[in-house]
mmCIF file of C-alpha atoms in Angstrom:
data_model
loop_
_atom_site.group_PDB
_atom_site.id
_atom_site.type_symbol
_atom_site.label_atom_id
_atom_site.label_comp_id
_atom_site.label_asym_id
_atom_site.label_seq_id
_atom_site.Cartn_x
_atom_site.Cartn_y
_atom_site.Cartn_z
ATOM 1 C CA UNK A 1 0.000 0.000 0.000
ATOM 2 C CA UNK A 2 1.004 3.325 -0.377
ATOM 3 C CA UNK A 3 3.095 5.221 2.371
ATOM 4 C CA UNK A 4 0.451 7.410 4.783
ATOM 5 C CA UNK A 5 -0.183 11.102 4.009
ATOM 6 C CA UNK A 6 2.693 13.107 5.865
ATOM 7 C CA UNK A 7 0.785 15.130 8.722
ATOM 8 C CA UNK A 8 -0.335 18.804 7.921
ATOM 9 C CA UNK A 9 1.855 21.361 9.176
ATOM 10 C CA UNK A 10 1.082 22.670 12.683
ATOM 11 C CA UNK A 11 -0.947 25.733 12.842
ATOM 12 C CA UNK A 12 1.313 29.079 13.369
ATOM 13 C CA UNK A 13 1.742 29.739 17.048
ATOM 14 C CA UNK A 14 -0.830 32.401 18.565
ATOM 15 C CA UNK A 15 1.332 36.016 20.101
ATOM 16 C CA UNK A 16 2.517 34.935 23.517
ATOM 17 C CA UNK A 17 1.402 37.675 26.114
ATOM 18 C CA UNK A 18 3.362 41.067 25.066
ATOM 19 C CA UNK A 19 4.233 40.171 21.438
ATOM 20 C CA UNK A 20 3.783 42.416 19.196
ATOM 21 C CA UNK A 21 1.281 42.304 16.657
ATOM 22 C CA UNK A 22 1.128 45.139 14.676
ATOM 23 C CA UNK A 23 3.450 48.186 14.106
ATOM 24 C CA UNK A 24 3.345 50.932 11.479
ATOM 25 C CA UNK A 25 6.222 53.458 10.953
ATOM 26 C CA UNK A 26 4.243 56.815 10.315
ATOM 27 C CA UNK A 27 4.876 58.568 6.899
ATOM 28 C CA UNK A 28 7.817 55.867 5.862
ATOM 29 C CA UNK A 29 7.618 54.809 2.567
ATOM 30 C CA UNK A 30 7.113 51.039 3.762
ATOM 31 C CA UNK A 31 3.912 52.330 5.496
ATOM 32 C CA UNK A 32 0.194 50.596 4.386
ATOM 33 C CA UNK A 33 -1.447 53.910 3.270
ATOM 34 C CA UNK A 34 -4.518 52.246 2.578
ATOM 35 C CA UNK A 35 -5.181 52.001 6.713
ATOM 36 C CA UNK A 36 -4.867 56.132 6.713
ATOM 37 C CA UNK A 37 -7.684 58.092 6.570
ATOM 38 C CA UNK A 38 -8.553 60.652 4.976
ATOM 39 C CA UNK A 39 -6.780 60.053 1.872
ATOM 40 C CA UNK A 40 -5.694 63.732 1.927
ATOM 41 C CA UNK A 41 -2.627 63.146 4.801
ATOM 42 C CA UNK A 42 0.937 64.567 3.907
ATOM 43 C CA UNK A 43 4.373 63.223 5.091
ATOM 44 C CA UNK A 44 7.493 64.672 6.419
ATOM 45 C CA UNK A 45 11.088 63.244 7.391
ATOM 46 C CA UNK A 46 13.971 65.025 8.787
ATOM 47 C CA UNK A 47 17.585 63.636 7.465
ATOM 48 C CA UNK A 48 19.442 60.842 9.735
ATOM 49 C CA UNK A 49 22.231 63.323 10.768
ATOM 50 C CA UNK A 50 19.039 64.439 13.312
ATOM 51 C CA UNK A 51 19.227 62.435 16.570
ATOM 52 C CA UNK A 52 16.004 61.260 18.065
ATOM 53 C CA UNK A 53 16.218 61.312 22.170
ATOM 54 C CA UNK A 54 14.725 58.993 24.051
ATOM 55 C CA UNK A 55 14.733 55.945 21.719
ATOM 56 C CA UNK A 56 16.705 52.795 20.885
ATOM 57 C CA UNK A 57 15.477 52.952 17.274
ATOM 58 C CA UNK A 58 15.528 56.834 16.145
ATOM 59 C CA UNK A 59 14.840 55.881 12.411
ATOM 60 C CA UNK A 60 11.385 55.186 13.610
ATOM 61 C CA UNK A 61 10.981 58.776 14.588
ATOM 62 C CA UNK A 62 12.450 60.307 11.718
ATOM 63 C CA UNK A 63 9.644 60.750 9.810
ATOM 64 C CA UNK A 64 5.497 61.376 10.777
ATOM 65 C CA UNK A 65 1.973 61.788 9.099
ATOM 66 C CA UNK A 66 0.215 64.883 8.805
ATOM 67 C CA UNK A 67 -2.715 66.682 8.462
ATOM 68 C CA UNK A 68 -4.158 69.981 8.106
ATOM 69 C CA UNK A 69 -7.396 68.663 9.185
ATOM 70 C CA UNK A 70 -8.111 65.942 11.796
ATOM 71 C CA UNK A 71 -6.837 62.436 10.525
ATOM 72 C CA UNK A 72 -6.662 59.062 11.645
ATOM 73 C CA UNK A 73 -6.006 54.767 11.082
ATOM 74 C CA UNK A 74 -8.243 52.281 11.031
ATOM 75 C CA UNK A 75 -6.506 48.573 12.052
ATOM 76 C CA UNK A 76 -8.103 45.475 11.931
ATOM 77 C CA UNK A 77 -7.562 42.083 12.510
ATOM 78 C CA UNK A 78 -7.785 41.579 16.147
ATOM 79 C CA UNK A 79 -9.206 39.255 18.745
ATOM 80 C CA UNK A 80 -11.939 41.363 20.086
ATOM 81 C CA UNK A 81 -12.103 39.177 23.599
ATOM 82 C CA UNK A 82 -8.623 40.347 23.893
ATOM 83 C CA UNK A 83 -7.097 43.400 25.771
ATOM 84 C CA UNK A 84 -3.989 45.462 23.489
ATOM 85 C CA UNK A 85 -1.698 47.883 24.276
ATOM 86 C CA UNK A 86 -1.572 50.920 21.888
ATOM 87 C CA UNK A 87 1.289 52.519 21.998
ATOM 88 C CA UNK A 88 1.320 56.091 20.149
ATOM 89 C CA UNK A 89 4.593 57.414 19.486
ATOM 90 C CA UNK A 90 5.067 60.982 18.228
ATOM 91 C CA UNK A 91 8.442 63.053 18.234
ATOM 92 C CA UNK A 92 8.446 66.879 17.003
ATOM 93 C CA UNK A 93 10.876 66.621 14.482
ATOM 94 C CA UNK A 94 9.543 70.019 12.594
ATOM 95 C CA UNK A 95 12.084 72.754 14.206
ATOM 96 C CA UNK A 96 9.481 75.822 13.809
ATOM 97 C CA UNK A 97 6.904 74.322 15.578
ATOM 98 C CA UNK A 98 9.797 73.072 18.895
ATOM 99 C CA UNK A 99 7.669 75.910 20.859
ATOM 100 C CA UNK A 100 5.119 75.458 23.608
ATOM 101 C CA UNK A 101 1.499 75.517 21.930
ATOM 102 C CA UNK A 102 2.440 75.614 18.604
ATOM 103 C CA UNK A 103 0.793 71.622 17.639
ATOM 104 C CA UNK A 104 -1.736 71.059 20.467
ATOM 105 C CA UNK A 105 -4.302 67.970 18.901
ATOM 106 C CA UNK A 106 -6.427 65.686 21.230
ATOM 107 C CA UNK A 107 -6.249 61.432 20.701
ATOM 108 C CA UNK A 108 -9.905 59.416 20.151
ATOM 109 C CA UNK A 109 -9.355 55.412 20.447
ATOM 110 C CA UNK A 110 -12.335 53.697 19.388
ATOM 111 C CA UNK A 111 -14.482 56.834 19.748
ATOM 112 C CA UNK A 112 -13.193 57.943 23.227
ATOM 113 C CA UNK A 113 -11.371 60.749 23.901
ATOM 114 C CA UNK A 114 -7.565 59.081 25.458
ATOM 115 C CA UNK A 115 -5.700 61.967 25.353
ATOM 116 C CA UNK A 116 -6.683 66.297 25.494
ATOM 117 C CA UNK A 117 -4.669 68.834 23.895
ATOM 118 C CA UNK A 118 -1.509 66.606 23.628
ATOM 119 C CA UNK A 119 1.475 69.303 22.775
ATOM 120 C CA UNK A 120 4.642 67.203 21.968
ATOM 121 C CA UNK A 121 7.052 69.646 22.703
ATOM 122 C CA UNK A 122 5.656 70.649 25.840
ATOM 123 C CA UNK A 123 5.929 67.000 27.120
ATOM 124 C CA UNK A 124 9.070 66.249 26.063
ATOM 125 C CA UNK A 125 10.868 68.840 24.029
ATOM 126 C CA UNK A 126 12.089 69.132 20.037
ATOM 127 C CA UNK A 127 13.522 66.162 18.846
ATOM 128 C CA UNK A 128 12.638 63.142 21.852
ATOM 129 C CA UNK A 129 10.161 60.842 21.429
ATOM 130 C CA UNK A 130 6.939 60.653 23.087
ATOM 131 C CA UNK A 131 4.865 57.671 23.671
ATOM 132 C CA UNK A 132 1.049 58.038 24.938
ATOM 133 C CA UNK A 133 -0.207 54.306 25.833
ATOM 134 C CA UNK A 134 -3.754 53.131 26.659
ATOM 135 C CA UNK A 135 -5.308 49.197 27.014
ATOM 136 C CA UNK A 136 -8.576 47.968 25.556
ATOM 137 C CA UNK A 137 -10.245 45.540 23.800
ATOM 138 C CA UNK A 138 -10.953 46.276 19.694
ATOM 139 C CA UNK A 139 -14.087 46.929 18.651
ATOM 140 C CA UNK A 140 -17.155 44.200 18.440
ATOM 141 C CA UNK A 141 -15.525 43.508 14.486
ATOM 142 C CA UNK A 142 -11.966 43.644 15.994
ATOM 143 C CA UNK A 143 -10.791 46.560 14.594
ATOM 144 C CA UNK A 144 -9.168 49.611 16.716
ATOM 145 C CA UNK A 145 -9.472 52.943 14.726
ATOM 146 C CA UNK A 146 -7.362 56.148 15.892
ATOM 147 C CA UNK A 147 -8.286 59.644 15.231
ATOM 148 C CA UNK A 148 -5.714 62.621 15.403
ATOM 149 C CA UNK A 149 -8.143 65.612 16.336
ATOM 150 C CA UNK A 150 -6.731 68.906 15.542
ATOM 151 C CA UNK A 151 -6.990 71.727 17.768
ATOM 152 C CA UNK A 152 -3.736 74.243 16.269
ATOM 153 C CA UNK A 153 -1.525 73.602 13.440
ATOM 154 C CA UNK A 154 -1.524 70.179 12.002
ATOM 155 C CA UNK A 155 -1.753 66.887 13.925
ATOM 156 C CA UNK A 156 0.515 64.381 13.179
ATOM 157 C CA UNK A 157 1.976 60.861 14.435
ATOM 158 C CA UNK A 158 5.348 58.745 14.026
ATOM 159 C CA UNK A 159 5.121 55.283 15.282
ATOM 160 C CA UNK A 160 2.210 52.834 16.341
ATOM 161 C CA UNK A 161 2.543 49.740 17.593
ATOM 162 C CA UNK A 162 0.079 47.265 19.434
ATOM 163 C CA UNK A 163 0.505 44.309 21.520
ATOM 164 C CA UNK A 164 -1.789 41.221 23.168
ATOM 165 C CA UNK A 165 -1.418 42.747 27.038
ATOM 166 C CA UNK A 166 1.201 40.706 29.028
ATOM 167 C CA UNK A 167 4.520 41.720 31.461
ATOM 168 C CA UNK A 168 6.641 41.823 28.331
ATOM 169 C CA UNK A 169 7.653 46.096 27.584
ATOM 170 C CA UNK A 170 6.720 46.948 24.340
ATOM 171 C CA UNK A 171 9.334 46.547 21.413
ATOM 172 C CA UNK A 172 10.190 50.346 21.480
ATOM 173 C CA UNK A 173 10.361 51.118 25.183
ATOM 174 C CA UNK A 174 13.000 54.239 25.257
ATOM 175 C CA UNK A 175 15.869 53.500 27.802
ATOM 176 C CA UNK A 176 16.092 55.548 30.884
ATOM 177 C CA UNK A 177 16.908 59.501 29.589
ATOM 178 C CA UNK A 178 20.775 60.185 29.398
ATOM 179 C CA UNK A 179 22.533 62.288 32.113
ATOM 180 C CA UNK A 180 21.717 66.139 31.541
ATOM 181 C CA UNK A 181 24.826 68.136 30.658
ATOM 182 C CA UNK A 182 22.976 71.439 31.090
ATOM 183 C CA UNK A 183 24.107 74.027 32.966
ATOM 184 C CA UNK A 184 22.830 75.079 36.519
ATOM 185 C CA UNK A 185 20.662 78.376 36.689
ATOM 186 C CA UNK A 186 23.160 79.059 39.437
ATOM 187 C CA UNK A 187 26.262 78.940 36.631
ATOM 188 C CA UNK A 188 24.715 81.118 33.927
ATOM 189 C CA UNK A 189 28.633 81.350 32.469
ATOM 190 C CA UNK A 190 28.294 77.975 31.839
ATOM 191 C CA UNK A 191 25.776 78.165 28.739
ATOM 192 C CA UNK A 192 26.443 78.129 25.285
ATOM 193 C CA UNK A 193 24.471 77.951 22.406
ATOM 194 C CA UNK A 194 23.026 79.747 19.377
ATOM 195 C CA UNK A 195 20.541 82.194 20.212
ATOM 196 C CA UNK A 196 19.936 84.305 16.520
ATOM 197 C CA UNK A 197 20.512 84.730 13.589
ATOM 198 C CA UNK A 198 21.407 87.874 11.585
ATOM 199 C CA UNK A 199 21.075 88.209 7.579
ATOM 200 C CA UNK A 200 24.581 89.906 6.453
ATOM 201 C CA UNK A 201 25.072 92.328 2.844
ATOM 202 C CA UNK A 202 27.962 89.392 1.580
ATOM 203 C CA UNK A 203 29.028 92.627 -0.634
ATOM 204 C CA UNK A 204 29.350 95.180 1.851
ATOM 205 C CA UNK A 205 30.211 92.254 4.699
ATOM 206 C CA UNK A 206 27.702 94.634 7.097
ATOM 207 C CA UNK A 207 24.809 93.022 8.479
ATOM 208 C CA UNK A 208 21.093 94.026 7.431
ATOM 209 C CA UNK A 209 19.267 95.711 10.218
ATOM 210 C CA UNK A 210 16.434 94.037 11.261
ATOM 211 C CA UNK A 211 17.664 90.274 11.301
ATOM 212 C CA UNK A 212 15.637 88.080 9.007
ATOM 213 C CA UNK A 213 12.926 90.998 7.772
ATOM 214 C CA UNK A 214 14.579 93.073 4.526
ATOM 215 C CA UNK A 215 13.126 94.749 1.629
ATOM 216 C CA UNK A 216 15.912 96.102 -0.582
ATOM 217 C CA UNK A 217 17.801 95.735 -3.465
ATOM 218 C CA UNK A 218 20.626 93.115 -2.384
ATOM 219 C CA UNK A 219 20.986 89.887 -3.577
ATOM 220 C CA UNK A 220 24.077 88.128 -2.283
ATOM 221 C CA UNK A 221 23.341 86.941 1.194
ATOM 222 C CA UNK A 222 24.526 85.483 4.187
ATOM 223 C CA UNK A 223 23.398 84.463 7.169
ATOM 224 C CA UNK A 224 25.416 85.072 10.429
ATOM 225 C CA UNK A 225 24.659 82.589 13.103
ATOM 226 C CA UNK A 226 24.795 84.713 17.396
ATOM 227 C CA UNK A 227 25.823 82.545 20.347
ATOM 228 C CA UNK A 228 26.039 82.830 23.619
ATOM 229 C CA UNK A 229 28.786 81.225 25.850
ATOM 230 C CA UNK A 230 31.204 81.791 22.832
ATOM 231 C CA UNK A 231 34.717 80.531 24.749
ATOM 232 C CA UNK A 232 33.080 77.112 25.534
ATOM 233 C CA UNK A 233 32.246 76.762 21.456
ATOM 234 C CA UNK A 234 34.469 74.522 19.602
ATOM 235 C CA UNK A 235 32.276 74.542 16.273
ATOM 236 C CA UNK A 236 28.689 75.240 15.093
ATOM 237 C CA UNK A 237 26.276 73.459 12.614
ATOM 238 C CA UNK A 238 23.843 74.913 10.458
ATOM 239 C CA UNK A 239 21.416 73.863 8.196
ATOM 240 C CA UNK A 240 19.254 75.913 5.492
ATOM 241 C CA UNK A 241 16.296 74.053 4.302
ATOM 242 C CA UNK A 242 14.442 75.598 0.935
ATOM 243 C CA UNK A 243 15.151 76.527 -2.582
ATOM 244 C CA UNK A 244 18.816 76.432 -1.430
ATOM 245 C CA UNK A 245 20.117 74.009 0.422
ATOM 246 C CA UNK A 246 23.516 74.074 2.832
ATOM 247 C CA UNK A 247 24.579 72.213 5.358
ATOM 248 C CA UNK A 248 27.799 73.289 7.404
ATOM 249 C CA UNK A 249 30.178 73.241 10.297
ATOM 250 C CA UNK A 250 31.779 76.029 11.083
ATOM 251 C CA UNK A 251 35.258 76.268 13.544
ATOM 252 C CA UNK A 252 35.529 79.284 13.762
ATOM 253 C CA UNK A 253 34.209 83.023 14.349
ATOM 254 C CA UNK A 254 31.996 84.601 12.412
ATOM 255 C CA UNK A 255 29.570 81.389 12.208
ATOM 256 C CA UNK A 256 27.651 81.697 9.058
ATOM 257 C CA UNK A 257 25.371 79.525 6.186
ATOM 258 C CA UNK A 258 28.064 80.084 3.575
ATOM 259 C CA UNK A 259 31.390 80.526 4.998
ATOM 260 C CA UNK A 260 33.608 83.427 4.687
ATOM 261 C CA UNK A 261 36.926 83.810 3.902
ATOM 262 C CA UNK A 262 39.301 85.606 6.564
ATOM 263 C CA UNK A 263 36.658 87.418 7.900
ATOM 264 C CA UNK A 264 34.763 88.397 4.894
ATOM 265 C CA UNK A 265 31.347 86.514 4.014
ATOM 266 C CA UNK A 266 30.627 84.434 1.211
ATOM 267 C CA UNK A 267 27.183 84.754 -0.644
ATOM 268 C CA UNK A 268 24.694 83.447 -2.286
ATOM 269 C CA UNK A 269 21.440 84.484 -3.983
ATOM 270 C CA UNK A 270 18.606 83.195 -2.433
ATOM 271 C CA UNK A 271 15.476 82.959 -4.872
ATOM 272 C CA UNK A 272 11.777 83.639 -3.770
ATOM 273 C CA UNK A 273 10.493 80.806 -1.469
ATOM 274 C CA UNK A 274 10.098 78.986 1.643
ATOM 275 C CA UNK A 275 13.242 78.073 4.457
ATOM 276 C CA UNK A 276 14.206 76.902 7.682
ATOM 277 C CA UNK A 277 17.595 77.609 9.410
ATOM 278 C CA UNK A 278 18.627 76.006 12.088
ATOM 279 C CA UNK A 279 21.766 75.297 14.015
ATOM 280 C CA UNK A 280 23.601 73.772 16.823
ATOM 281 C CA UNK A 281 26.694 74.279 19.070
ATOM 282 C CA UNK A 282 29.120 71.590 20.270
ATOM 283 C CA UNK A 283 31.825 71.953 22.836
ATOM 284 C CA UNK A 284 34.673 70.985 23.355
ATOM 285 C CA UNK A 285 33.515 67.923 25.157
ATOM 286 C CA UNK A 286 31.127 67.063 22.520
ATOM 287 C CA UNK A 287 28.093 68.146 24.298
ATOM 288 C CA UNK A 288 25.781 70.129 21.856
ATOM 289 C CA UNK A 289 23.700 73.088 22.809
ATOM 290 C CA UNK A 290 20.035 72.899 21.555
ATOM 291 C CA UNK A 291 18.976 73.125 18.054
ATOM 292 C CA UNK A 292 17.311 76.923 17.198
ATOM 293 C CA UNK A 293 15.399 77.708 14.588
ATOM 294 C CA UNK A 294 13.788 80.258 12.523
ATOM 295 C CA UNK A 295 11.291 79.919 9.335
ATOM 296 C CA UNK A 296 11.331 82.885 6.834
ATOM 297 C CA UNK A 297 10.397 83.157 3.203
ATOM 298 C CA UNK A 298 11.464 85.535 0.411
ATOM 299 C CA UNK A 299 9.196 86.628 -1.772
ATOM 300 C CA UNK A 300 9.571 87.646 -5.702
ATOM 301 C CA UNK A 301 10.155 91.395 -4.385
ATOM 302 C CA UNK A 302 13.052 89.971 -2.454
ATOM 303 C CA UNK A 303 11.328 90.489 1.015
ATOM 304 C CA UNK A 304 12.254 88.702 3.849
ATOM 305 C CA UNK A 305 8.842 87.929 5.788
ATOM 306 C CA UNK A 306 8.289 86.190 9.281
ATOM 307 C CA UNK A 307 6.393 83.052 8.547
ATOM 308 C CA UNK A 308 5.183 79.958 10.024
ATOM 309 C CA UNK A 309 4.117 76.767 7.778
ATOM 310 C CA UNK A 310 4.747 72.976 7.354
#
């Protein structure tokens, strides 16, 4: 006779307790977009050079969702007489809005309200991720669906990850926060930093009253970067985000975008549209100062306006 049928294959193991069972990497381009709704949600990423605080896996934070309405994510799939962990991770990776009340959205889990008037920065600061974490059981047809509700500027999210409820952490627990090198109110000659910026006439090599704001006829530009605590600085880095793009560390007085040579500033035109500055100072330790930032945008009659946008 013939041999016997081998046995079928076992059945796939159920999650133990604490396993993870479903992650998504906000605004990635790996990310199922077909879970998002509205279908009108934008993406932004910063560039891996950024450090994400608070994290063991700072890629996952490099990037978010956004909308300029209220958005959300619909997930199904699950048992629904289970309990999950949701675990909401955001980090404010957009340098112009790193100021108290500037994103301020509430969080709706299966139609109740989990979170009011989260502000990122607020709880945590620019740059550091932020996890808000709640447990329930999906809905009757297993599904949990999360809703971003704006409140000011545009709601967004970085990370979400669920998991069957059990003494395991969650995959992207962030390790205990890193020894503060910050200085004591009590030493204020202990700071350092960048604390403005100021645009500079590259052809005259005089700065333009008024930092950012001009209206005039120059066209070859620089911008100077102002610190504070200026014997502690060993070098500064500073970015310009827009129609040009630089990216630079200077090493010595005068910090600028573009460089200067012995003292005199380099320059470039900068054409009508959008940009972000921002820059960084690092000891000589290696312990950097906070990022600052400013937005600004020229416009086609060469005007330097104070703007906000994303």
């Amino acid at each position: 006779p013939p041999p016997p049928p081998p046995p079928p294959p076992p059945p796939p193991p159920s999650p133990s307790p604490g396993a993870q069972v479903f992650f998504t990497n906000a605004g990635d381009s790996r990310e199922d977009a077909s879970i998002v709704f509205p279908t009108t949600t934008m993406t932004y990423s910063i560039p891996s050079a950024f450090n994400i605080y608070g994290t063991n896996n700072p890629n996952y934070f490099r990037s978010h969702r956004y909308s300029s309405t209220s958005f959300g994510y619909k997930i199904s799939g699950f048992d629904r007489n289970k309990t999950y962990k949701i675990d909401l991770w955001f980090a404010e990776q957009y340098t112009p809005n790193c100021r108290v009340g500037q994103r301020v959205f509430d969080i709706f889990v299966n139609d109740v309200k989990r979170k009011s008037d989260l502000d990122v920065f607020a709880a945590k600061g620019c740059e550091t991720a932020h996890v808000e974490s709640y447990s329930l059981k999906p809905s009757s047809s297993g599904m949990f669906e999360v809703i971003l509700s704006k409140k000011v500027e545009n709601p967004m999210i970085s990370y979400i990850e669920i998991t069957e409820v059990g003494n395991s952490p969650p995959a992207l627990s962030p390790p205990p926060p890193p020894p503060t090198t910050a200085p004591t109110p009590s030493s204020p000659s202990q700071s350092f930093g960048v604390n403005g910026f100021v645009l500079v006439n590259a052809d005259t090599n005089r700065d333009i009253p008024g930092g950012l704001d001009y209206d005039g006829s120059t066209q070859n530009f620089n911008i100077r970067v102002t610190v504070e605590g200026k014997d502690r600085i060993s070098s500064v880095s500073i970015e310009l985000f827009g129609p040009v793009r630089e990216s630079r560390t200077e090493g010595v007085a005068p910090y600028s975008a573009f460089g200067d040579r012995n003292g005199n500033f380099l320059g470039k035109n900068l054409p009508p549209g959008r940009y972000v500055i921002t820059a960084f100072a690092t000891d000589s330790n290696g312990n950097k100062s906070p990022s600052y930032s400013r937005s600004f945008a020229i416009g086609n009659g060469r005007r330097f306006l104070r703007s906000r946008f994303q």
